[in-house]
Coordinates of C-alpha atoms and ligand atoms in Angstrom, one line a residue:
X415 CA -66.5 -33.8 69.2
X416 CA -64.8 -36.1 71.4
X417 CA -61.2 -37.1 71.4
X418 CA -59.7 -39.9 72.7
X419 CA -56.7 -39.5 74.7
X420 CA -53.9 -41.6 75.7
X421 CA -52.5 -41.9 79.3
X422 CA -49.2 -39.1 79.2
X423 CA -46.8 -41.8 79.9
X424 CA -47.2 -44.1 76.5
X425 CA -47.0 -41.1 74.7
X426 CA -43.6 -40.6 72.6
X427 CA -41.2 -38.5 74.7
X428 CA -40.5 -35.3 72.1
X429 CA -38.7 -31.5 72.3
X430 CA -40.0 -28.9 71.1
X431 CA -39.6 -27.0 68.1
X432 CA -39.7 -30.1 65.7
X433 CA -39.5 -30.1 62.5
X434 CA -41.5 -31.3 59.1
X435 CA -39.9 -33.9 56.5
X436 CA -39.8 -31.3 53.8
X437 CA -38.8 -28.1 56.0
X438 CA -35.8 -30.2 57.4
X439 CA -34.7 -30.4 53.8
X440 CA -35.4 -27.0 52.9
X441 CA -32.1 -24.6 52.6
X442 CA -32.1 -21.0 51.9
X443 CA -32.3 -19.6 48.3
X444 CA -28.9 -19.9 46.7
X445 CA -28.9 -16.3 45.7
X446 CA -29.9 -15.0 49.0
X447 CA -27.3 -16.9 51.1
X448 CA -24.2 -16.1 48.5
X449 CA -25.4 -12.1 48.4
X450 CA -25.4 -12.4 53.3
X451 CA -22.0 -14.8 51.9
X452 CA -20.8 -11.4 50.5
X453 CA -21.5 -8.6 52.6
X454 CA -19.7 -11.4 55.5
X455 CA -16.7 -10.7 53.7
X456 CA -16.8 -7.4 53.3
X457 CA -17.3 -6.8 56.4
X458 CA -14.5 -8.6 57.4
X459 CA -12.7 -6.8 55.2
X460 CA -12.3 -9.0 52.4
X461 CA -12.1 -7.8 48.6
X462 CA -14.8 -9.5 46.7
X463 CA -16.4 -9.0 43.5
X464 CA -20.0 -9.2 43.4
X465 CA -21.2 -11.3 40.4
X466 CA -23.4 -13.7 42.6
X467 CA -26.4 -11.8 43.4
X468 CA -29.2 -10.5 40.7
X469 CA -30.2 -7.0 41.9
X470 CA -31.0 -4.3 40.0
X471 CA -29.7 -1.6 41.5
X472 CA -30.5 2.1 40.3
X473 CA -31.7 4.7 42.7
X474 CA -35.4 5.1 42.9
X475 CA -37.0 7.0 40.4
X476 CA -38.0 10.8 42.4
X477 CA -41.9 10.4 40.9
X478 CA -41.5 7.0 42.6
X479 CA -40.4 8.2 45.7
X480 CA -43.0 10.9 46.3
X481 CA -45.7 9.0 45.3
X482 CA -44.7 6.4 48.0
X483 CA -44.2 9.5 50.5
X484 CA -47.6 10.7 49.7
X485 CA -49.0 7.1 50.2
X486 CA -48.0 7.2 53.8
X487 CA -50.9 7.5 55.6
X488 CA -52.6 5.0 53.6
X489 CA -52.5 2.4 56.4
X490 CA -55.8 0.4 56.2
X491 CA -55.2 -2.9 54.2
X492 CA -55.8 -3.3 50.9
X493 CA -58.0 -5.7 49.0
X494 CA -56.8 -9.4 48.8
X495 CA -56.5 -9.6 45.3
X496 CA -54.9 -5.4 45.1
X497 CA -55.8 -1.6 44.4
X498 CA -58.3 -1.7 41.5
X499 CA -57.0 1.3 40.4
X500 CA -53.7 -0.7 40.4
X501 CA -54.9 -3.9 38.9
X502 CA -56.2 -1.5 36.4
X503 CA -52.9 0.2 35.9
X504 CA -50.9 -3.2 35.4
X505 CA -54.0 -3.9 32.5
X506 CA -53.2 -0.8 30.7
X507 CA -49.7 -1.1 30.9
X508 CA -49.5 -4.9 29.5
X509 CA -52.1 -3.7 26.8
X510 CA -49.3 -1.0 26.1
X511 CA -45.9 -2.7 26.3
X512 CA -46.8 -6.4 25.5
X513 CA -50.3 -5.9 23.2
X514 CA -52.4 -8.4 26.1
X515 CA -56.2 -7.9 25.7
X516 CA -56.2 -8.5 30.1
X517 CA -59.2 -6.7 32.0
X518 CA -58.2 -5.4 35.5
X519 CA -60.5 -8.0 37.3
X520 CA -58.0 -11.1 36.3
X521 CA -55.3 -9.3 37.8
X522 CA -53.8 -9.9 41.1
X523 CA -51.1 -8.1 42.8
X524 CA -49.0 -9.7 45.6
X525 CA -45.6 -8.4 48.2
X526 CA -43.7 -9.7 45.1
X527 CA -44.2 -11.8 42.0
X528 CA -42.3 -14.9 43.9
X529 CA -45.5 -15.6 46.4
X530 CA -47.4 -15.3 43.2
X531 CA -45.8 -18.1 41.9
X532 CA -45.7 -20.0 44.9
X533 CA -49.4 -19.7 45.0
X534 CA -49.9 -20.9 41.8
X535 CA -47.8 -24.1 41.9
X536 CA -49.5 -24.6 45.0
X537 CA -53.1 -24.3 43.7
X538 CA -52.4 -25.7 40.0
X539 CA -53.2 -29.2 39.5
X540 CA -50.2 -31.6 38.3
X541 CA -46.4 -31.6 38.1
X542 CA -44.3 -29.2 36.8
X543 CA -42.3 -29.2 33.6
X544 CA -38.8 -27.0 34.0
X545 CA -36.1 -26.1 31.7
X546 CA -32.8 -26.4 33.3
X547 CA -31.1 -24.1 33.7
X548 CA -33.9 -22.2 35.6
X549 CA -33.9 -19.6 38.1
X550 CA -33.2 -21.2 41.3
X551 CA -36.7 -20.8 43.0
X552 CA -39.1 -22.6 40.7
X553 CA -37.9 -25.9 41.8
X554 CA -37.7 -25.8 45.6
X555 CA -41.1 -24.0 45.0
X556 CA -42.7 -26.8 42.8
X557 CA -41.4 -29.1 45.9
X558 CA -43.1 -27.4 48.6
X559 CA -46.1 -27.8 46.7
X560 CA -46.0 -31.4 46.5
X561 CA -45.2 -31.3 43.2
X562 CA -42.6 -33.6 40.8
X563 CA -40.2 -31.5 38.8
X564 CA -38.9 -33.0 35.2
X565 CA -35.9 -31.1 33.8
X566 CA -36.2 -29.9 30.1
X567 CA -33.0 -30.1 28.4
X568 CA -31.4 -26.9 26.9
X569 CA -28.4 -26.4 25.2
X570 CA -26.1 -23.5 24.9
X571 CA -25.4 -24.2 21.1
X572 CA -28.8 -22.8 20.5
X573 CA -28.6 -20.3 23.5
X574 CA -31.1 -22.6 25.6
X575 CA -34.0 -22.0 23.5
X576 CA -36.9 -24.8 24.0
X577 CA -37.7 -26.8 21.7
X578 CA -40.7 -28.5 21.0
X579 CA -39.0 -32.0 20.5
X580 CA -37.5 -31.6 23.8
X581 CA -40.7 -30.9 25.3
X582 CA -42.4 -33.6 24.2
X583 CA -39.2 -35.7 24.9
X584 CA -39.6 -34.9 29.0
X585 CA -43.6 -35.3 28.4
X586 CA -43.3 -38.6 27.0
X587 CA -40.5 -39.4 29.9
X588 CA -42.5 -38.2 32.9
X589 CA -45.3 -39.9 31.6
X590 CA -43.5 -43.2 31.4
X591 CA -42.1 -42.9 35.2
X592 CA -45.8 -42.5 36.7
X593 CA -45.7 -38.5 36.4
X594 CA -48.3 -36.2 35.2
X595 CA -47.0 -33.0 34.0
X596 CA -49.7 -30.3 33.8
X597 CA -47.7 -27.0 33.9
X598 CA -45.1 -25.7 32.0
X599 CA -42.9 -22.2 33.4
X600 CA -40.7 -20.6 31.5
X601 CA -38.8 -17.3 31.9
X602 CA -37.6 -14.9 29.0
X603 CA -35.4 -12.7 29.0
X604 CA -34.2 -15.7 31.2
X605 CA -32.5 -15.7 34.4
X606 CA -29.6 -17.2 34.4
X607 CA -28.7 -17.6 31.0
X608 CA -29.9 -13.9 29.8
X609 CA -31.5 -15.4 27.2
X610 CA -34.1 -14.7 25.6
X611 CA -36.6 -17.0 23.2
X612 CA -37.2 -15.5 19.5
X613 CA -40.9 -14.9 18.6
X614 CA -41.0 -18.3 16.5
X615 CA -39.6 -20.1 19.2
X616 CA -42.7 -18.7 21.8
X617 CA -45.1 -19.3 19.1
X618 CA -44.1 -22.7 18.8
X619 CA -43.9 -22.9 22.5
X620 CA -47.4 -21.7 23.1
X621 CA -48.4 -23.6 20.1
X622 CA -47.3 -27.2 22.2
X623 CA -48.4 -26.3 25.2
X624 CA -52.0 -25.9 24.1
X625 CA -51.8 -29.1 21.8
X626 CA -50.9 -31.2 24.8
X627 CA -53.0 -29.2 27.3
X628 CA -50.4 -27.7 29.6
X629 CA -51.1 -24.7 31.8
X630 CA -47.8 -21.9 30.9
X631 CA -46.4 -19.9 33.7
X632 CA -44.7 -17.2 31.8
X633 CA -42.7 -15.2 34.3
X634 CA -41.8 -11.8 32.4
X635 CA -39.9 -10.0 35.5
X636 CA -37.2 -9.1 32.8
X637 CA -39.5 -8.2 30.3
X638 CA -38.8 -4.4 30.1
X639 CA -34.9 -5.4 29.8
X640 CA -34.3 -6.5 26.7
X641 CA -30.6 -4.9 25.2
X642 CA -32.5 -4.3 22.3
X643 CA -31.5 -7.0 19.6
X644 CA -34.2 -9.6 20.4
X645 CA -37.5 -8.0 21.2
X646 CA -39.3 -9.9 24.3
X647 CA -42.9 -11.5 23.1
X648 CA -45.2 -12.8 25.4
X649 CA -46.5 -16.6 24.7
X650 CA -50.2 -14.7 26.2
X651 CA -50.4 -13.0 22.7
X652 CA -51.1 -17.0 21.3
X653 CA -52.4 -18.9 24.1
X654 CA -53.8 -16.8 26.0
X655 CA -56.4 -19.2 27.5
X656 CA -53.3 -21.4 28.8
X657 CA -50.9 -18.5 29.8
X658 CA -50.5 -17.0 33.5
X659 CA -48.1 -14.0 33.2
X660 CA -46.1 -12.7 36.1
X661 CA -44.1 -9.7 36.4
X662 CA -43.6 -7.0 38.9
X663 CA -41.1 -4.1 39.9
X664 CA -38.1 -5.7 41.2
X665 CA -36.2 -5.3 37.9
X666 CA -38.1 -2.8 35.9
X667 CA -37.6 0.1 38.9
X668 CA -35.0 -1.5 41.1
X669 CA -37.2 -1.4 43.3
X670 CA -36.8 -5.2 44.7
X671 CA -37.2 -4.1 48.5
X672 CA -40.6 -2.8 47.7
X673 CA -41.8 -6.3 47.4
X674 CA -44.7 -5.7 44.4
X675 CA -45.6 -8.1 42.1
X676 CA -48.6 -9.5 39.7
X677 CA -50.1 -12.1 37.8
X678 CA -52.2 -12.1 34.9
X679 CA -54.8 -15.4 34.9
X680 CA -56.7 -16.0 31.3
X681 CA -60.2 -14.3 31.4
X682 CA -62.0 -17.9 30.9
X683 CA -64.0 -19.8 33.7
X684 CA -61.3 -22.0 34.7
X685 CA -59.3 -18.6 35.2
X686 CA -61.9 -17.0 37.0
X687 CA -62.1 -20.6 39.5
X688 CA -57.8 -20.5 39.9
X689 CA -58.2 -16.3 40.4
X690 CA -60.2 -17.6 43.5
X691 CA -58.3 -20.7 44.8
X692 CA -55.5 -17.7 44.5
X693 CA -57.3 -15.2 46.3
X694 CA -58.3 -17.5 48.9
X695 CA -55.0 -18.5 49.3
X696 CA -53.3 -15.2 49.3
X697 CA -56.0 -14.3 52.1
X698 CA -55.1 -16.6 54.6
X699 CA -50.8 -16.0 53.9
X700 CA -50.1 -12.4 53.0
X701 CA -53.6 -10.7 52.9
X702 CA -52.5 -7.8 50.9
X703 CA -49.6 -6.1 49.3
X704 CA -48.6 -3.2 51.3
X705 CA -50.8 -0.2 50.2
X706 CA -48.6 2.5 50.1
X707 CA -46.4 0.8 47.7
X708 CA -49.4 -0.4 45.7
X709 CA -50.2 3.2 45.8
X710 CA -46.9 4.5 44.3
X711 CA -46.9 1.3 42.1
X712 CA -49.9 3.3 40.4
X713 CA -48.0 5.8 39.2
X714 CA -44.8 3.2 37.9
X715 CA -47.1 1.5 35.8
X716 CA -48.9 4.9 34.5
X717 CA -48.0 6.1 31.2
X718 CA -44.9 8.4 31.6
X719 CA -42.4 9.7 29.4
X720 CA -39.7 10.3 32.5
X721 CA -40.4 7.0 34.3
X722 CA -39.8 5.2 30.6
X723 CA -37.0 6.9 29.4
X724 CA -35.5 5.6 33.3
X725 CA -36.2 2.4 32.7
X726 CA -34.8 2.2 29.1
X727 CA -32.2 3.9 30.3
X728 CA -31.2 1.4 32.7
X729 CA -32.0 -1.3 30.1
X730 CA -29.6 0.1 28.4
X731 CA -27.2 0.1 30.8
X732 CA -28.0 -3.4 31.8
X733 CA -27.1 -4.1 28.1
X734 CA -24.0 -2.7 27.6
X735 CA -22.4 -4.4 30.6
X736 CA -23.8 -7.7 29.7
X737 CA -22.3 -7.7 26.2
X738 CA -19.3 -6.2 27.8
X739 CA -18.8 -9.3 29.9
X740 CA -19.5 -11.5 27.0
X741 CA -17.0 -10.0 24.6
X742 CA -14.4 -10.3 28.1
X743 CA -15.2 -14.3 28.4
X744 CA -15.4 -15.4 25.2
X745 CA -11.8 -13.7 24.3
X746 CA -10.8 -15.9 27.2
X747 CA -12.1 -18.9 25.4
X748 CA -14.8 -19.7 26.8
X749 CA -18.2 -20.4 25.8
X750 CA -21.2 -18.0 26.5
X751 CA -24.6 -17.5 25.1
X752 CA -24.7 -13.8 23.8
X753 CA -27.5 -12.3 26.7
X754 CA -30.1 -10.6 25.0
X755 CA -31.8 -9.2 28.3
X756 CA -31.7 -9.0 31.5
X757 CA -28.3 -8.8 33.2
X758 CA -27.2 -12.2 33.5
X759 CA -24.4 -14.1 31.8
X760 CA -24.0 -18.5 32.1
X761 CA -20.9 -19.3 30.3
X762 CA -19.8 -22.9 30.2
X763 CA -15.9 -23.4 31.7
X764 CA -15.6 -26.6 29.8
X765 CA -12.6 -25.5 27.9
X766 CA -11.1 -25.2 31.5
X767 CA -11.9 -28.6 32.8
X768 CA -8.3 -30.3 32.2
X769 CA -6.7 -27.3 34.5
X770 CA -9.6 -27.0 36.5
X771 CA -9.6 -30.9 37.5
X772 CA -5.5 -30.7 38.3
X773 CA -6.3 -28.5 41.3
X774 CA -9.2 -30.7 42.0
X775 CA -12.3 -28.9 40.9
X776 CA -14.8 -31.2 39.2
X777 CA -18.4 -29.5 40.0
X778 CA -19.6 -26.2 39.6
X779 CA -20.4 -26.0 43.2
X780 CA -16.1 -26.3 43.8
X781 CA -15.5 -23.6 40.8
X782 CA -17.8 -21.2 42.4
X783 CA -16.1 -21.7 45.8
X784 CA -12.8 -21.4 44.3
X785 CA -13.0 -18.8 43.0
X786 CA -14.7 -16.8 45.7
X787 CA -12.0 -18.1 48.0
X788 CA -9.1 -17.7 46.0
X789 CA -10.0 -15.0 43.8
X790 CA -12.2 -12.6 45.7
X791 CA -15.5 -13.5 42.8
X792 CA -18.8 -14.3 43.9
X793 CA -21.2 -16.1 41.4
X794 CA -23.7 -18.9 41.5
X795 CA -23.0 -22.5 40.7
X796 CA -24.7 -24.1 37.4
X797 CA -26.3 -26.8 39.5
X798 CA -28.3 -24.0 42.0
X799 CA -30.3 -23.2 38.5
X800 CA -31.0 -27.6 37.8
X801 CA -28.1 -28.2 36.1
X802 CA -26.1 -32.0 36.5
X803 CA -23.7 -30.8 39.2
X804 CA -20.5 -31.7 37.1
X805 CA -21.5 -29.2 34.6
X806 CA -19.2 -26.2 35.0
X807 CA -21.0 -23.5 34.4
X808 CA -21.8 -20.3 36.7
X809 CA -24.2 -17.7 36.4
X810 CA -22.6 -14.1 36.5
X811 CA -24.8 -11.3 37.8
X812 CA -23.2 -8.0 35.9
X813 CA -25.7 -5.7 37.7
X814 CA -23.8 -4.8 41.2
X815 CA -21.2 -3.4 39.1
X816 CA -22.3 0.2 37.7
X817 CA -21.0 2.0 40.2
X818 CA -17.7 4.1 40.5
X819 CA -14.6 2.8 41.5
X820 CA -14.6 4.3 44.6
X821 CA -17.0 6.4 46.1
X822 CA -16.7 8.3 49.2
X823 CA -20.2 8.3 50.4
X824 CA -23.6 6.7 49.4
X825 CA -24.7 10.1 47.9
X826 CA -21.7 9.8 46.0
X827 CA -22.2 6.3 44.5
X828 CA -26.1 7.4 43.6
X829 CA -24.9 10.9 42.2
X830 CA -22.7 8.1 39.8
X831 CA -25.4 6.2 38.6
X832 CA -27.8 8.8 38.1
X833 CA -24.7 10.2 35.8
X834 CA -24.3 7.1 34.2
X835 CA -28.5 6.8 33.7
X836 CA -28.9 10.5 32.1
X837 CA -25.2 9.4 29.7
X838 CA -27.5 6.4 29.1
X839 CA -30.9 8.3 28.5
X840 CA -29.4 9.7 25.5
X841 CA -29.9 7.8 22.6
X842 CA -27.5 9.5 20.5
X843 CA -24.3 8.5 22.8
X844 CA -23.0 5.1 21.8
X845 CA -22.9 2.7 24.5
X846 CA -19.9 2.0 24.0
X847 CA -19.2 5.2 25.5
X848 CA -20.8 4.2 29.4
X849 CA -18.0 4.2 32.0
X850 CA -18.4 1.5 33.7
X851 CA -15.1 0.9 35.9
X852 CA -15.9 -1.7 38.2
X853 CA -17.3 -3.8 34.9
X854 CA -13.6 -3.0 33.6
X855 CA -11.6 -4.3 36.6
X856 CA -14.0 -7.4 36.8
X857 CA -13.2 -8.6 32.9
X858 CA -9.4 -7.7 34.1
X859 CA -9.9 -10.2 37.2
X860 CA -11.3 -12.9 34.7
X861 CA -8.3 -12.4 32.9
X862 CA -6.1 -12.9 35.7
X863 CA -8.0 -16.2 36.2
X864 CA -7.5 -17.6 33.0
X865 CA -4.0 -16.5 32.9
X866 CA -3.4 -18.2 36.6
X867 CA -5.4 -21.8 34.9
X868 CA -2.8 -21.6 31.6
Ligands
LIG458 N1 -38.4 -14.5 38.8 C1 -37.1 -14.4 38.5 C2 -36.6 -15.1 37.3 C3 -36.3 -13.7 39.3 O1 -35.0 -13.6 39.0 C4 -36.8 -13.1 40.5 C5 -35.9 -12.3 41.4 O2 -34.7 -12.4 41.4 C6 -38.1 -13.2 40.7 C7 -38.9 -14.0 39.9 C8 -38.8 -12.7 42.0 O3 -39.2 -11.4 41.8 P1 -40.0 -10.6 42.9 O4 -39.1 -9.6 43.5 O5 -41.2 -10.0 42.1 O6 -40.5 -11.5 43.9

């Protein structure tokens, strides 16, 4: 091979360290920077309530924990693609919980399910079709790819459920502006509205994408954290030669930190040919999940009565706070889709607007910062999740606030929520029965707001 060169001194003068077009416009997650935002404050000694970052936040299971300290010495890497026994595991477990025919060989695990879905948007073919609101990711993701991301409007009237009209709608729009939509990603129980879509709704959802041809990313992190009133149905069980699942144990185990996560590809040629653009992807970035964790993730995904009377346990938990809030806020006036799962709440300040725009606040960007700066709450502006900006609504994480209202020591606060798990674990105690101070002083706070707006 030869190159030509060019004498040094025509070449462009430069520093080092430059950067590309689309890293110089890339900013950290919005959830990430307001959770390092919050523990800023604290440590400079400032009271704030946590509401802005989506954690879920139980102590490790103990069969979880030993399994991972057994898993020590595993140190060699892992397969690409993960464990078999694990990939096998995950299989099981969706056939289980979620009725999915999947085989273990269209499984792959990853350091977390947000990799996963960077990989896919980066190997899928086409643009990307979003609801707004969605979880603040997806889009940034779909833009590092390359790709175009067209908004599907929601409304909280019907608590954002997607309609096929609306679909089509965005489709036709897309088209029209030189576009060519190819995937769809939707998330239920949804983050941030808690939402979750009825089984009509993904049936007709699964039904549209395959008439139109769309690839559906269904990402199902909240799946096992449904409060109970809306059961979570997987658009896989009617399309499940369009449908990529992902899920993992962030939310499930509150394990986050862990970093494990899966998809689930259709067991069809052209699942087999994206399980390999994956894989060959995956190889070259993050080569393998940790094994130890994959290891103990075995035995998370493993039938087990303890492990799943924890996590429905914490569902529970999750459930009761959410609905909590939602009683709180709408008492206040204001509007809020009822959550079904996860532990999210997006209500809608526009009854506030009036008050809101006498002390100058207009977007949901200034509501959020007002009230973290004048009232000591952390949440996430509306227009993080793709909303217009001068929509005022906030998402309102309700999961950092289990704990007691004081507590001494770490041990102390875990010796809490391991109190408040087993109160939860048994089925016969009413929910309404949870203590859940810090849940109490933050609908007190919201009060104080409303009252200070009047
Ligand atoms: N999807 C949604 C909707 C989430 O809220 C999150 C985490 O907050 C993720 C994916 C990422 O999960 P993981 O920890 O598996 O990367």
């Amino acid at each position: 091979m030869s190159i030509t060169t060019t004498p040094s001194e025509t070449l462009p003068i430069t520093a080092p360290l430059g950067l590309t077009s689309s890293a110089r416009q890339g900013t950290a997650s919005a959830t990430l920077a307001m959770n390092e935002l919050v523990a800023q404050r604290r440590a400079a000694g400032q009271d704030t309530l946590h509401m802005g970052f989506g954690e879920a936040s139980f102590p490790l299971h103990p069969k979880l924990r030993t399994a991972l300290a057994d898993a020590a010495t595993r140190t060699s890497y892992a397969p690409v693609l993960g464990l078999p026994a694990l990939r096998q595991a995950i299989a099981a477990y969706l056939a289980r919980t979620r009725q999915l025919d999947l085989s273990a060989s269209s499984i792959i695990v990853a350091p977390g399910s947000k990799p996963l879905l960077y990989a896919l948007l980066q190997v899928l073919e086409g643009d990307l079709l979003l609801p707004a609101p969605s979880w603040v990711s997806y889009a940034p993701q779909a833009r590092l790819a390359g790709k175009h991301v067209i908004g599907v409007a929601t409304s909280p009237d019907d608590a954002h459920q997607l309609s096929a009209a609306a679909l089509s709608d965005a489709l036709a729009q897309a088209r029209a502006m030189g576009a060519n939509p190819r995937i769809l990603l939707v998330n239920s129980p949804s983050n941030p509205t808690g939402s979750m879509f009825s089984e009509a709704g993904v049936a007709a959802l699964a039904g549209w994408a395959r008439e139109n041809g769309i690839t559906l990313i269904s990402d199902e992190i909240y799946a096992e954290l449904a409060h109970g009133w809306r059961e979570h149905v997987s658009p896989a069980r009617f399309y499940p030669e369009g449908t990529i699942v992902t899920g993992g144990l962030s939310k499930p185990v509150s394990a986050g930190g862990w970093r494990l996560g899966y998809a689930t590809l259709p067991a069809t040629e052209s699942g087999v040919r994206l399980l390999t653009a994956i894989q060959a992807l995956a190889s070259e970035i993050w080569s393998a999940a940790a094994t130890p964790i994959q290891q103990a993730a075995c035995v998370a995904f493993a039938p087990d009565a303890e492990i799943e009377a924890y996590v429905r346990a914490s569902a529970r938990v999750h459930g009761e706070a959410a609905q909590r809030m939602h009683a709180a806020l709408v008492s206040l006036d204001i509007t809020c889709p009822r959550p079904a799962g996860a532990f999210y709440l997006y209500p809608d300040f526009a009854s506030w607007r009036p008050a809101l725009a006498a002390r100058g606040i207009h977007t949901s960007e200034e509501l959020a910062r007002h009230l973290l700066q004048e009232r000591g709450i952390a949440t996430l502006p509306g227009v993080a999740f793709g909303e217009p900006p001068d929509t005022l609504r906030l998402r309102l994480s309700v999961s950092m606030l289990y704990g007691p209202a004081t507590a001494a020591t770490g041990d102390e606060h875990e010796a809490a929520l391991w109190r408040l798990l087993t109160q939860a674990g048994d089925e016969h105690t009413p929910t309404s029965a949870l203590p859940l101070p810090l849940l109490g002083a933050a609908c007190a706070r919201w009060t104080e707001v409303a009252q200070a707006l009047a």
